[in-house]
Amino acid sequence: MIRSKPSHRQATGYALISVLWLVALLSVIATGLAYASRQHILTVSSVVSGTKARYLADGAAQLVLANLLSQIETDRLLADGETVELTLPGGVVEISVYDEYGKIDLNRASTSLLARFLYSLDVEPAYADALADAIADYRDEDDLKHLNGAEDEDYIKADLAWESKDSKLASVDELRRVYGMTEQVFEVMRPHVTVHTSKRGVNPEVASLQVLMAISDDSPQSLEHYIEQRRLNHRDGLPLPPAPHVQRQYLLKRRGTVYTVQARGKSEAGIEAGTTTTFSLRRSQSRPQINTLDWQPYVRAEITLASAHDNVGDRTGMEE
């Protein structure tokens, strides 16, 4: 059988099709390389921006630390949790400073103060009473159970992997392990409690609204006005206004030695990074001392029970 050879036109057509396929393949490869390169550039840019944001936060925290070491009290920040914005080269920083003596110490607060604090957070009263007693049972050394509290047998019955600690909480995060605690209530409590003061009372001059509502019977409106006025007076270099009426057992006058600083940096590219540091300090012209008590590479958002999705009245223990 005699086969005819392809014509010149057919050969040219095959060659053209091959070239077109090659061009298409090269285009696909080039597009893939360009996409990969762009993604790499974006990743590197994101890392660089994140690093800038982190250094912005660290720089702002150092500025605050220098301020808090000042020997002149009126020059120092009030440190009542107010958020201020600083503009620095390369971006901005939102920074909040908390005097820990304006918080409720989980290891020293009475059950009545713990319960009043939970009421101020809109926790249902019966549940609040139970949690307050459970916190007291968790931290005390005996096996005697408070009226609405919980000891080892309750943890065992709830199939929890731990029992009552029977000693002081080493960190606020340990509050999660208290019998009946939910994640939602824990998150609401977290910004207003501490383990670093070892005091039964609270200094109202730096306390948050929620804490003031726990230690004072004044109306929320008058307490809000007090907070606004103390901030205005401090900015103007005036003496702080008279504090709200506080029951003696809840009152503390000491402040200004233990702080928590939250700094969230935002680079010009819009990338955010932050730090949360708790430290104690000793002011001295010759040898100032700073002791870091806790450090976290992020800033937690403050929430309320109104923003929580789950039922806060559920008294089941939290799993590890």
PDB file of C-alpha atoms in Angstrom:
ATOM      1  CA  MET A   1       0.000   0.000   0.000  1.00  0.00           C
ATOM      2  CA  ILE A   2       1.365   3.320  -1.002  1.00  0.00           C
ATOM      3  CA  ARG A   3       0.989   6.142   1.561  1.00  0.00           C
ATOM      4  CA  SER A   4       1.070   9.675   0.395  1.00  0.00           C
ATOM      5  CA  LYS A   5       3.353  12.081   2.119  1.00  0.00           C
ATOM      6  CA  PRO A   6       1.735  15.027   3.934  1.00  0.00           C
ATOM      7  CA  SER A   7       1.686  18.108   1.895  1.00  0.00           C
ATOM      8  CA  HIS A   8       3.778  21.132   2.751  1.00  0.00           C
ATOM      9  CA  ARG A   9       0.658  22.945   3.903  1.00  0.00           C
ATOM     10  CA  GLN A  10      -0.278  20.081   6.261  1.00  0.00           C
ATOM     11  CA  ALA A  11       3.238  19.963   7.718  1.00  0.00           C
ATOM     12  CA  THR A  12       3.141  23.675   8.294  1.00  0.00           C
ATOM     13  CA  GLY A  13      -0.231  23.318  10.040  1.00  0.00           C
ATOM     14  CA  TYR A  14       1.099  20.595  12.351  1.00  0.00           C
ATOM     15  CA  ALA A  15       4.085  22.763  13.214  1.00  0.00           C
ATOM     16  CA  LEU A  16       1.846  25.753  13.904  1.00  0.00           C
ATOM     17  CA  ILE A  17      -0.399  23.712  16.200  1.00  0.00           C
ATOM     18  CA  SER A  18       2.660  22.403  18.054  1.00  0.00           C
ATOM     19  CA  VAL A  19       3.992  25.929  18.484  1.00  0.00           C
ATOM     20  CA  LEU A  20       0.617  27.120  19.732  1.00  0.00           C
ATOM     21  CA  TRP A  21       0.466  24.270  22.257  1.00  0.00           C
ATOM     22  CA  LEU A  22       3.991  25.103  23.380  1.00  0.00           C
ATOM     23  CA  VAL A  23       3.133  28.778  23.734  1.00  0.00           C
ATOM     24  CA  ALA A  24       0.015  27.885  25.737  1.00  0.00           C
ATOM     25  CA  LEU A  25       2.023  25.570  27.982  1.00  0.00           C
ATOM     26  CA  LEU A  26       4.676  28.222  28.544  1.00  0.00           C
ATOM     27  CA  SER A  27       1.922  30.737  29.312  1.00  0.00           C
ATOM     28  CA  VAL A  28       0.451  28.417  31.931  1.00  0.00           C
ATOM     29  CA  ILE A  29       3.888  27.857  33.458  1.00  0.00           C
ATOM     30  CA  ALA A  30       4.625  31.581  33.412  1.00  0.00           C
ATOM     31  CA  THR A  31       1.269  32.346  35.036  1.00  0.00           C
ATOM     32  CA  GLY A  32       1.910  29.745  37.732  1.00  0.00           C
ATOM     33  CA  LEU A  33       5.365  31.123  38.422  1.00  0.00           C
ATOM     34  CA  ALA A  34       4.028  34.667  38.526  1.00  0.00           C
ATOM     35  CA  TYR A  35       1.271  33.611  40.964  1.00  0.00           C
ATOM     36  CA  ALA A  36       3.730  31.723  43.165  1.00  0.00           C
ATOM     37  CA  SER A  37       6.099  34.673  43.104  1.00  0.00           C
ATOM     38  CA  ARG A  38       3.294  37.069  43.987  1.00  0.00           C
ATOM     39  CA  GLN A  39       2.141  34.845  46.847  1.00  0.00           C
ATOM     40  CA  HIS A  40       5.703  34.661  48.107  1.00  0.00           C
ATOM     41  CA  ILE A  41       6.002  38.431  47.957  1.00  0.00           C
ATOM     42  CA  LEU A  42       2.693  38.827  49.783  1.00  0.00           C
ATOM     43  CA  THR A  43       3.767  36.332  52.439  1.00  0.00           C
ATOM     44  CA  VAL A  44       7.076  38.092  52.972  1.00  0.00           C
ATOM     45  CA  SER A  45       5.298  41.447  53.033  1.00  0.00           C
ATOM     46  CA  SER A  46       2.835  40.127  55.606  1.00  0.00           C
ATOM     47  CA  VAL A  47       5.642  38.801  57.789  1.00  0.00           C
ATOM     48  CA  VAL A  48       7.503  42.110  57.540  1.00  0.00           C
ATOM     49  CA  SER A  49       4.343  44.089  58.358  1.00  0.00           C
ATOM     50  CA  GLY A  50       3.561  41.765  61.256  1.00  0.00           C
ATOM     51  CA  THR A  51       7.070  42.218  62.601  1.00  0.00           C
ATOM     52  CA  LYS A  52       6.713  45.993  62.299  1.00  0.00           C
ATOM     53  CA  ALA A  53       3.409  45.855  64.168  1.00  0.00           C
ATOM     54  CA  ARG A  54       4.984  43.742  66.895  1.00  0.00           C
ATOM     55  CA  TYR A  55       7.884  46.162  67.311  1.00  0.00           C
ATOM     56  CA  LEU A  56       5.447  49.058  67.377  1.00  0.00           C
ATOM     57  CA  ALA A  57       3.640  47.373  70.274  1.00  0.00           C
ATOM     58  CA  ASP A  58       6.907  46.610  72.057  1.00  0.00           C
ATOM     59  CA  GLY A  59       8.124  50.184  71.577  1.00  0.00           C
ATOM     60  CA  ALA A  60       4.916  51.657  72.965  1.00  0.00           C
ATOM     61  CA  ALA A  61       5.088  49.311  75.956  1.00  0.00           C
ATOM     62  CA  GLN A  62       8.616  50.520  76.679  1.00  0.00           C
ATOM     63  CA  LEU A  63       7.447  54.137  76.542  1.00  0.00           C
ATOM     64  CA  VAL A  64       4.694  53.318  79.036  1.00  0.00           C
ATOM     65  CA  LEU A  65       7.134  51.514  81.287  1.00  0.00           C
ATOM     66  CA  ALA A  66       9.409  54.549  81.341  1.00  0.00           C
ATOM     67  CA  ASN A  67       6.423  56.706  82.247  1.00  0.00           C
ATOM     68  CA  LEU A  68       5.354  54.418  85.095  1.00  0.00           C
ATOM     69  CA  LEU A  69       8.869  54.511  86.563  1.00  0.00           C
ATOM     70  CA  SER A  70       8.629  58.283  87.034  1.00  0.00           C
ATOM     71  CA  GLN A  71       9.223  59.458  90.577  1.00  0.00           C
ATOM     72  CA  ILE A  72       6.504  62.106  90.176  1.00  0.00           C
ATOM     73  CA  GLU A  73       3.092  60.511  90.616  1.00  0.00           C
ATOM     74  CA  THR A  74       1.201  63.186  88.697  1.00  0.00           C
ATOM     75  CA  ASP A  75       3.414  62.550  85.659  1.00  0.00           C
ATOM     76  CA  ARG A  76       2.464  58.880  85.529  1.00  0.00           C
ATOM     77  CA  LEU A  77      -0.474  57.424  83.629  1.00  0.00           C
ATOM     78  CA  LEU A  78      -3.623  56.913  85.675  1.00  0.00           C
ATOM     79  CA  ALA A  79      -3.629  53.242  84.605  1.00  0.00           C
ATOM     80  CA  ASP A  80      -7.353  52.625  84.988  1.00  0.00           C
ATOM     81  CA  GLY A  81      -7.711  50.723  81.724  1.00  0.00           C
ATOM     82  CA  GLU A  82      -8.405  53.656  79.420  1.00  0.00           C
ATOM     83  CA  THR A  83      -7.286  52.941  75.847  1.00  0.00           C
ATOM     84  CA  VAL A  84      -5.163  55.598  74.159  1.00  0.00           C
ATOM     85  CA  GLU A  85      -3.757  55.696  70.632  1.00  0.00           C
ATOM     86  CA  LEU A  86      -0.146  56.556  69.909  1.00  0.00           C
ATOM     87  CA  THR A  87       1.143  57.472  66.457  1.00  0.00           C
ATOM     88  CA  LEU A  88       4.667  56.171  65.942  1.00  0.00           C
ATOM     89  CA  PRO A  89       6.932  55.967  62.884  1.00  0.00           C
ATOM     90  CA  GLY A  90       5.564  53.106  60.784  1.00  0.00           C
ATOM     91  CA  GLY A  91       2.096  52.854  62.273  1.00  0.00           C
ATOM     92  CA  VAL A  92      -0.141  53.356  65.298  1.00  0.00           C
ATOM     93  CA  VAL A  93      -0.525  51.610  68.643  1.00  0.00           C
ATOM     94  CA  GLU A  94      -3.576  51.207  70.845  1.00  0.00           C
ATOM     95  CA  ILE A  95      -2.395  50.837  74.414  1.00  0.00           C
ATOM     96  CA  SER A  96      -4.231  50.172  77.687  1.00  0.00           C
ATOM     97  CA  VAL A  97      -2.643  50.248  81.138  1.00  0.00           C
ATOM     98  CA  TYR A  98      -4.217  48.595  84.171  1.00  0.00           C
ATOM     99  CA  ASP A  99      -3.171  49.075  87.777  1.00  0.00           C
ATOM    100  CA  GLU A 100      -3.642  45.599  89.240  1.00  0.00           C
ATOM    101  CA  TYR A 101      -4.761  47.109  92.546  1.00  0.00           C
ATOM    102  CA  GLY A 102      -7.922  48.170  90.748  1.00  0.00           C
ATOM    103  CA  LYS A 103      -8.788  44.506  90.191  1.00  0.00           C
ATOM    104  CA  ILE A 104     -10.213  41.791  92.449  1.00  0.00           C
ATOM    105  CA  ASP A 105      -7.618  39.331  93.728  1.00  0.00           C
ATOM    106  CA  LEU A 106      -8.940  35.805  93.251  1.00  0.00           C
ATOM    107  CA  ASN A 107      -6.845  34.460  96.120  1.00  0.00           C
ATOM    108  CA  ARG A 108      -7.863  37.040  98.723  1.00  0.00           C
ATOM    109  CA  ALA A 109     -11.315  38.361  97.860  1.00  0.00           C
ATOM    110  CA  SER A 110     -14.145  37.280 100.152  1.00  0.00           C
ATOM    111  CA  THR A 111     -16.990  35.173  98.808  1.00  0.00           C
ATOM    112  CA  SER A 112     -19.311  38.168  99.241  1.00  0.00           C
ATOM    113  CA  LEU A 113     -17.069  40.346  97.052  1.00  0.00           C
ATOM    114  CA  LEU A 114     -16.756  37.600  94.433  1.00  0.00           C
ATOM    115  CA  ALA A 115     -20.526  37.200  94.357  1.00  0.00           C
ATOM    116  CA  ARG A 116     -21.133  40.961  94.119  1.00  0.00           C
ATOM    117  CA  PHE A 117     -18.623  41.126  91.282  1.00  0.00           C
ATOM    118  CA  LEU A 118     -20.412  38.370  89.385  1.00  0.00           C
ATOM    119  CA  TYR A 119     -23.710  40.176  89.909  1.00  0.00           C
ATOM    120  CA  SER A 120     -22.145  43.287  88.339  1.00  0.00           C
ATOM    121  CA  LEU A 121     -21.366  41.203  85.261  1.00  0.00           C
ATOM    122  CA  ASP A 122     -25.039  40.200  84.959  1.00  0.00           C
ATOM    123  CA  VAL A 123     -24.434  36.608  85.992  1.00  0.00           C
ATOM    124  CA  GLU A 124     -27.644  35.027  87.287  1.00  0.00           C
ATOM    125  CA  PRO A 125     -27.605  35.400  91.131  1.00  0.00           C
ATOM    126  CA  ALA A 126     -27.917  31.723  92.086  1.00  0.00           C
ATOM    127  CA  TYR A 127     -25.169  30.799  89.641  1.00  0.00           C
ATOM    128  CA  ALA A 128     -23.035  33.716  90.869  1.00  0.00           C
ATOM    129  CA  ASP A 129     -23.365  32.540  94.491  1.00  0.00           C
ATOM    130  CA  ALA A 130     -22.380  29.015  93.485  1.00  0.00           C
ATOM    131  CA  LEU A 131     -19.339  30.199  91.519  1.00  0.00           C
ATOM    132  CA  ALA A 132     -18.177  32.473  94.342  1.00  0.00           C
ATOM    133  CA  ASP A 133     -18.331  29.581  96.815  1.00  0.00           C
ATOM    134  CA  ALA A 134     -16.681  27.216  94.330  1.00  0.00           C
ATOM    135  CA  ILE A 135     -13.768  29.646  93.873  1.00  0.00           C
ATOM    136  CA  ALA A 136     -13.343  29.843  97.656  1.00  0.00           C
ATOM    137  CA  ASP A 137     -13.386  26.025  97.949  1.00  0.00           C
ATOM    138  CA  TYR A 138     -10.951  25.656  95.075  1.00  0.00           C
ATOM    139  CA  ARG A 139      -8.334  27.893  96.704  1.00  0.00           C
ATOM    140  CA  ASP A 140      -8.699  27.037 100.410  1.00  0.00           C
ATOM    141  CA  GLU A 141      -6.708  24.232 102.028  1.00  0.00           C
ATOM    142  CA  ASP A 142      -9.527  22.459 103.875  1.00  0.00           C
ATOM    143  CA  ASP A 143     -12.113  19.958 102.686  1.00  0.00           C
ATOM    144  CA  LEU A 144     -15.061  21.865 104.145  1.00  0.00           C
ATOM    145  CA  LYS A 145     -17.524  22.871 101.462  1.00  0.00           C
ATOM    146  CA  HIS A 146     -19.124  26.298 101.373  1.00  0.00           C
ATOM    147  CA  LEU A 147     -22.932  26.406 101.187  1.00  0.00           C
ATOM    148  CA  ASN A 148     -23.039  26.428  97.376  1.00  0.00           C
ATOM    149  CA  GLY A 149     -19.440  25.412  96.732  1.00  0.00           C
ATOM    150  CA  ALA A 150     -17.617  22.323  95.474  1.00  0.00           C
ATOM    151  CA  GLU A 151     -14.894  20.077  96.825  1.00  0.00           C
ATOM    152  CA  ASP A 152     -13.108  17.007  95.454  1.00  0.00           C
ATOM    153  CA  GLU A 153     -16.164  14.756  95.347  1.00  0.00           C
ATOM    154  CA  ASP A 154     -18.022  17.221  93.137  1.00  0.00           C
ATOM    155  CA  TYR A 155     -15.157  17.325  90.647  1.00  0.00           C
ATOM    156  CA  ILE A 156     -15.054  13.529  90.624  1.00  0.00           C
ATOM    157  CA  LYS A 157     -18.820  13.242  90.086  1.00  0.00           C
ATOM    158  CA  ALA A 158     -18.539  15.683  87.175  1.00  0.00           C
ATOM    159  CA  ASP A 159     -15.896  13.406  85.578  1.00  0.00           C
ATOM    160  CA  LEU A 160     -13.327  16.197  85.597  1.00  0.00           C
ATOM    161  CA  ALA A 161      -9.663  15.266  85.237  1.00  0.00           C
ATOM    162  CA  TRP A 162      -8.724  17.355  88.301  1.00  0.00           C
ATOM    163  CA  GLU A 163      -9.936  18.065  91.797  1.00  0.00           C
ATOM    164  CA  SER A 164     -10.049  21.130  93.995  1.00  0.00           C
ATOM    165  CA  LYS A 165      -6.568  22.651  94.080  1.00  0.00           C
ATOM    166  CA  ASP A 166      -6.649  23.533  97.801  1.00  0.00           C
ATOM    167  CA  SER A 167      -4.056  26.261  97.309  1.00  0.00           C
ATOM    168  CA  LYS A 168      -3.724  29.698  95.744  1.00  0.00           C
ATOM    169  CA  LEU A 169      -4.295  30.217  92.044  1.00  0.00           C
ATOM    170  CA  ALA A 170      -0.992  30.804  90.281  1.00  0.00           C
ATOM    171  CA  SER A 171      -2.621  32.556  87.316  1.00  0.00           C
ATOM    172  CA  VAL A 172      -5.986  33.948  86.289  1.00  0.00           C
ATOM    173  CA  ASP A 173      -6.239  31.174  83.679  1.00  0.00           C
ATOM    174  CA  GLU A 174      -6.607  28.645  86.518  1.00  0.00           C
ATOM    175  CA  LEU A 175     -10.063  30.071  87.070  1.00  0.00           C
ATOM    176  CA  ARG A 176     -11.139  27.887  84.148  1.00  0.00           C
ATOM    177  CA  ARG A 177     -10.681  24.818  86.366  1.00  0.00           C
ATOM    178  CA  VAL A 178     -13.107  25.939  89.062  1.00  0.00           C
ATOM    179  CA  TYR A 179     -16.179  23.719  89.298  1.00  0.00           C
ATOM    180  CA  GLY A 180     -19.085  25.170  87.325  1.00  0.00           C
ATOM    181  CA  MET A 181     -17.025  27.747  85.448  1.00  0.00           C
ATOM    182  CA  THR A 182     -17.922  28.265  81.782  1.00  0.00           C
ATOM    183  CA  GLU A 183     -15.665  29.758  79.169  1.00  0.00           C
ATOM    184  CA  GLN A 184     -18.073  32.640  78.639  1.00  0.00           C
ATOM    185  CA  VAL A 185     -18.134  33.683  82.297  1.00  0.00           C
ATOM    186  CA  PHE A 186     -14.369  33.225  82.536  1.00  0.00           C
ATOM    187  CA  GLU A 187     -13.757  35.547  79.584  1.00  0.00           C
ATOM    188  CA  VAL A 188     -16.015  38.192  81.094  1.00  0.00           C
ATOM    189  CA  MET A 189     -14.252  37.958  84.469  1.00  0.00           C
ATOM    190  CA  ARG A 190     -10.696  37.873  83.123  1.00  0.00           C
ATOM    191  CA  PRO A 191     -10.041  41.617  82.560  1.00  0.00           C
ATOM    192  CA  HIS A 192     -11.151  42.535  86.090  1.00  0.00           C
ATOM    193  CA  VAL A 193      -9.422  39.935  88.276  1.00  0.00           C
ATOM    194  CA  THR A 194      -5.823  39.290  89.298  1.00  0.00           C
ATOM    195  CA  VAL A 195      -3.591  37.035  91.383  1.00  0.00           C
ATOM    196  CA  HIS A 196      -0.826  39.606  91.859  1.00  0.00           C
ATOM    197  CA  THR A 197      -1.922  41.918  94.686  1.00  0.00           C
ATOM    198  CA  SER A 198      -2.521  39.550  97.625  1.00  0.00           C
ATOM    199  CA  LYS A 199      -5.046  42.082  98.962  1.00  0.00           C
ATOM    200  CA  ARG A 200      -8.676  41.637 100.011  1.00  0.00           C
ATOM    201  CA  GLY A 201      -9.801  45.021  98.749  1.00  0.00           C
ATOM    202  CA  VAL A 202      -9.685  47.177  95.636  1.00  0.00           C
ATOM    203  CA  ASN A 203      -8.527  50.747  95.026  1.00  0.00           C
ATOM    204  CA  PRO A 204     -11.523  52.568  93.498  1.00  0.00           C
ATOM    205  CA  GLU A 205      -9.279  55.248  91.960  1.00  0.00           C
ATOM    206  CA  VAL A 206      -8.185  52.795  89.244  1.00  0.00           C
ATOM    207  CA  ALA A 207     -11.045  50.265  89.257  1.00  0.00           C
ATOM    208  CA  SER A 208     -13.193  49.508  86.211  1.00  0.00           C
ATOM    209  CA  LEU A 209     -16.923  50.158  86.147  1.00  0.00           C
ATOM    210  CA  GLN A 210     -17.679  46.474  86.740  1.00  0.00           C
ATOM    211  CA  VAL A 211     -15.419  46.353  89.787  1.00  0.00           C
ATOM    212  CA  LEU A 212     -16.784  49.645  91.124  1.00  0.00           C
ATOM    213  CA  MET A 213     -20.282  48.211  90.834  1.00  0.00           C
ATOM    214  CA  ALA A 214     -19.110  45.296  92.977  1.00  0.00           C
ATOM    215  CA  ILE A 215     -17.544  47.348  95.767  1.00  0.00           C
ATOM    216  CA  SER A 216     -19.952  50.304  95.813  1.00  0.00           C
ATOM    217  CA  ASP A 217     -23.720  50.630  96.111  1.00  0.00           C
ATOM    218  CA  ASP A 218     -23.725  53.868  94.097  1.00  0.00           C
ATOM    219  CA  SER A 219     -25.709  53.849  90.847  1.00  0.00           C
ATOM    220  CA  PRO A 220     -23.982  52.779  87.629  1.00  0.00           C
ATOM    221  CA  GLN A 221     -24.622  56.256  86.217  1.00  0.00           C
ATOM    222  CA  SER A 222     -22.823  57.975  89.094  1.00  0.00           C
ATOM    223  CA  LEU A 223     -19.944  55.491  88.830  1.00  0.00           C
ATOM    224  CA  GLU A 224     -19.623  56.159  85.092  1.00  0.00           C
ATOM    225  CA  HIS A 225     -19.555  59.879  85.830  1.00  0.00           C
ATOM    226  CA  TYR A 226     -16.846  59.312  88.452  1.00  0.00           C
ATOM    227  CA  ILE A 227     -14.668  57.425  85.959  1.00  0.00           C
ATOM    228  CA  GLU A 228     -15.099  60.167  83.370  1.00  0.00           C
ATOM    229  CA  GLN A 229     -14.286  62.883  85.922  1.00  0.00           C
ATOM    230  CA  ARG A 230     -11.199  61.181  87.321  1.00  0.00           C
ATOM    231  CA  ARG A 231      -9.788  60.838  83.811  1.00  0.00           C
ATOM    232  CA  LEU A 232     -10.470  64.489  83.021  1.00  0.00           C
ATOM    233  CA  ASN A 233      -8.905  65.606  86.309  1.00  0.00           C
ATOM    234  CA  HIS A 234      -5.839  63.471  85.707  1.00  0.00           C
ATOM    235  CA  ARG A 235      -5.336  64.883  82.203  1.00  0.00           C
ATOM    236  CA  ASP A 236      -5.647  68.418  83.564  1.00  0.00           C
ATOM    237  CA  GLY A 237      -3.213  67.765  86.420  1.00  0.00           C
ATOM    238  CA  LEU A 238      -5.928  68.187  89.048  1.00  0.00           C
ATOM    239  CA  PRO A 239      -6.511  66.034  92.145  1.00  0.00           C
ATOM    240  CA  LEU A 240      -8.770  63.061  91.526  1.00  0.00           C
ATOM    241  CA  PRO A 241     -12.416  63.557  92.549  1.00  0.00           C
ATOM    242  CA  PRO A 242     -13.701  61.967  95.760  1.00  0.00           C
ATOM    243  CA  ALA A 243     -14.063  58.225  95.269  1.00  0.00           C
ATOM    244  CA  PRO A 244     -17.488  56.580  95.463  1.00  0.00           C
ATOM    245  CA  HIS A 245     -18.613  55.233  98.798  1.00  0.00           C
ATOM    246  CA  VAL A 246     -17.036  51.804  99.286  1.00  0.00           C
ATOM    247  CA  GLN A 247     -17.664  49.409 102.144  1.00  0.00           C
ATOM    248  CA  ARG A 248     -14.628  49.241 104.363  1.00  0.00           C
ATOM    249  CA  GLN A 249     -13.969  45.528 103.863  1.00  0.00           C
ATOM    250  CA  TYR A 250     -13.706  46.089 100.104  1.00  0.00           C
ATOM    251  CA  LEU A 251     -11.548  49.225 100.222  1.00  0.00           C
ATOM    252  CA  LEU A 252      -7.831  49.386  99.409  1.00  0.00           C
ATOM    253  CA  LYS A 253      -5.751  52.560  99.197  1.00  0.00           C
ATOM    254  CA  ARG A 254      -2.554  51.131  97.759  1.00  0.00           C
ATOM    255  CA  ARG A 255      -1.770  51.364  94.035  1.00  0.00           C
ATOM    256  CA  GLY A 256       1.011  51.997  91.557  1.00  0.00           C
ATOM    257  CA  THR A 257       3.366  49.011  91.911  1.00  0.00           C
ATOM    258  CA  VAL A 258       1.844  46.232  89.766  1.00  0.00           C
ATOM    259  CA  TYR A 259       0.617  46.888  86.233  1.00  0.00           C
ATOM    260  CA  THR A 260      -0.662  45.132  83.146  1.00  0.00           C
ATOM    261  CA  VAL A 261       0.100  46.772  79.787  1.00  0.00           C
ATOM    262  CA  GLN A 262      -1.760  45.755  76.638  1.00  0.00           C
ATOM    263  CA  ALA A 263      -0.321  47.119  73.388  1.00  0.00           C
ATOM    264  CA  ARG A 264      -1.713  46.435  69.906  1.00  0.00           C
ATOM    265  CA  GLY A 265       0.385  47.743  67.033  1.00  0.00           C
ATOM    266  CA  LYS A 266      -0.949  48.309  63.526  1.00  0.00           C
ATOM    267  CA  SER A 267       1.488  48.743  60.667  1.00  0.00           C
ATOM    268  CA  GLU A 268       0.893  51.036  57.702  1.00  0.00           C
ATOM    269  CA  ALA A 269      -0.118  47.932  55.725  1.00  0.00           C
ATOM    270  CA  GLY A 270      -2.904  47.244  58.228  1.00  0.00           C
ATOM    271  CA  ILE A 271      -1.308  44.180  59.885  1.00  0.00           C
ATOM    272  CA  GLU A 272      -1.837  43.975  63.658  1.00  0.00           C
ATOM    273  CA  ALA A 273       0.195  42.371  66.433  1.00  0.00           C
ATOM    274  CA  GLY A 274       0.211  42.876  70.175  1.00  0.00           C
ATOM    275  CA  THR A 275       1.561  41.943  73.580  1.00  0.00           C
ATOM    276  CA  THR A 276       0.185  41.756  77.106  1.00  0.00           C
ATOM    277  CA  THR A 277       2.663  42.118  79.963  1.00  0.00           C
ATOM    278  CA  THR A 278       2.130  42.148  83.716  1.00  0.00           C
ATOM    279  CA  PHE A 279       4.983  43.407  85.854  1.00  0.00           C
ATOM    280  CA  SER A 280       5.798  44.780  89.279  1.00  0.00           C
ATOM    281  CA  LEU A 281       8.205  47.645  89.741  1.00  0.00           C
ATOM    282  CA  ARG A 282      10.180  49.422  92.407  1.00  0.00           C
ATOM    283  CA  ARG A 283      10.848  53.081  91.821  1.00  0.00           C
ATOM    284  CA  SER A 284      14.332  54.169  92.814  1.00  0.00           C
ATOM    285  CA  GLN A 285      16.544  56.938  91.455  1.00  0.00           C
ATOM    286  CA  SER A 286      19.610  54.762  91.833  1.00  0.00           C
ATOM    287  CA  ARG A 287      18.345  51.251  91.060  1.00  0.00           C
ATOM    288  CA  PRO A 288      14.805  50.947  89.658  1.00  0.00           C
ATOM    289  CA  GLN A 289      13.642  47.337  89.506  1.00  0.00           C
ATOM    290  CA  ILE A 290      11.220  45.700  87.096  1.00  0.00           C
ATOM    291  CA  ASN A 291       9.965  42.149  87.532  1.00  0.00           C
ATOM    292  CA  THR A 292       7.926  40.551  84.754  1.00  0.00           C
ATOM    293  CA  LEU A 293       5.121  38.454  86.247  1.00  0.00           C
ATOM    294  CA  ASP A 294       3.373  37.353  83.057  1.00  0.00           C
ATOM    295  CA  TRP A 295       3.722  37.877  79.298  1.00  0.00           C
ATOM    296  CA  GLN A 296       1.515  36.901  76.384  1.00  0.00           C
ATOM    297  CA  PRO A 297       2.145  37.599  72.662  1.00  0.00           C
ATOM    298  CA  TYR A 298      -1.365  38.894  72.063  1.00  0.00           C
ATOM    299  CA  VAL A 299      -4.081  41.203  73.370  1.00  0.00           C
ATOM    300  CA  ARG A 300      -7.358  39.624  74.422  1.00  0.00           C
ATOM    301  CA  ALA A 301     -10.562  41.356  73.466  1.00  0.00           C
ATOM    302  CA  GLU A 302     -12.873  42.268  76.318  1.00  0.00           C
ATOM    303  CA  ILE A 303     -16.317  40.689  76.043  1.00  0.00           C
ATOM    304  CA  THR A 304     -19.600  40.829  77.930  1.00  0.00           C
ATOM    305  CA  LEU A 305     -22.161  38.171  78.676  1.00  0.00           C
ATOM    306  CA  ALA A 306     -24.477  39.862  76.198  1.00  0.00           C
ATOM    307  CA  SER A 307     -22.035  38.965  73.427  1.00  0.00           C
ATOM    308  CA  ALA A 308     -21.650  35.335  74.503  1.00  0.00           C
ATOM    309  CA  HIS A 309     -23.573  32.728  72.518  1.00  0.00           C
ATOM    310  CA  ASP A 310     -23.829  29.873  75.000  1.00  0.00           C
ATOM    311  CA  ASN A 311     -25.929  29.600  78.144  1.00  0.00           C
ATOM    312  CA  VAL A 312     -23.873  30.930  81.038  1.00  0.00           C
ATOM    313  CA  GLY A 313     -26.132  29.213  83.566  1.00  0.00           C
ATOM    314  CA  ASP A 314     -24.800  25.778  82.678  1.00  0.00           C
ATOM    315  CA  ARG A 315     -22.903  24.554  85.776  1.00  0.00           C
ATOM    316  CA  THR A 316     -20.919  21.834  84.037  1.00  0.00           C
ATOM    317  CA  GLY A 317     -17.152  21.918  84.533  1.00  0.00           C
ATOM    318  CA  MET A 318     -14.849  22.869  81.718  1.00  0.00           C
ATOM    319  CA  GLU A 319     -12.835  20.145  80.058  1.00  0.00           C
ATOM    320  CA  GLU A 320      -9.075  20.431  79.680  1.00  0.00           C
TER     321      GLU A 320
END
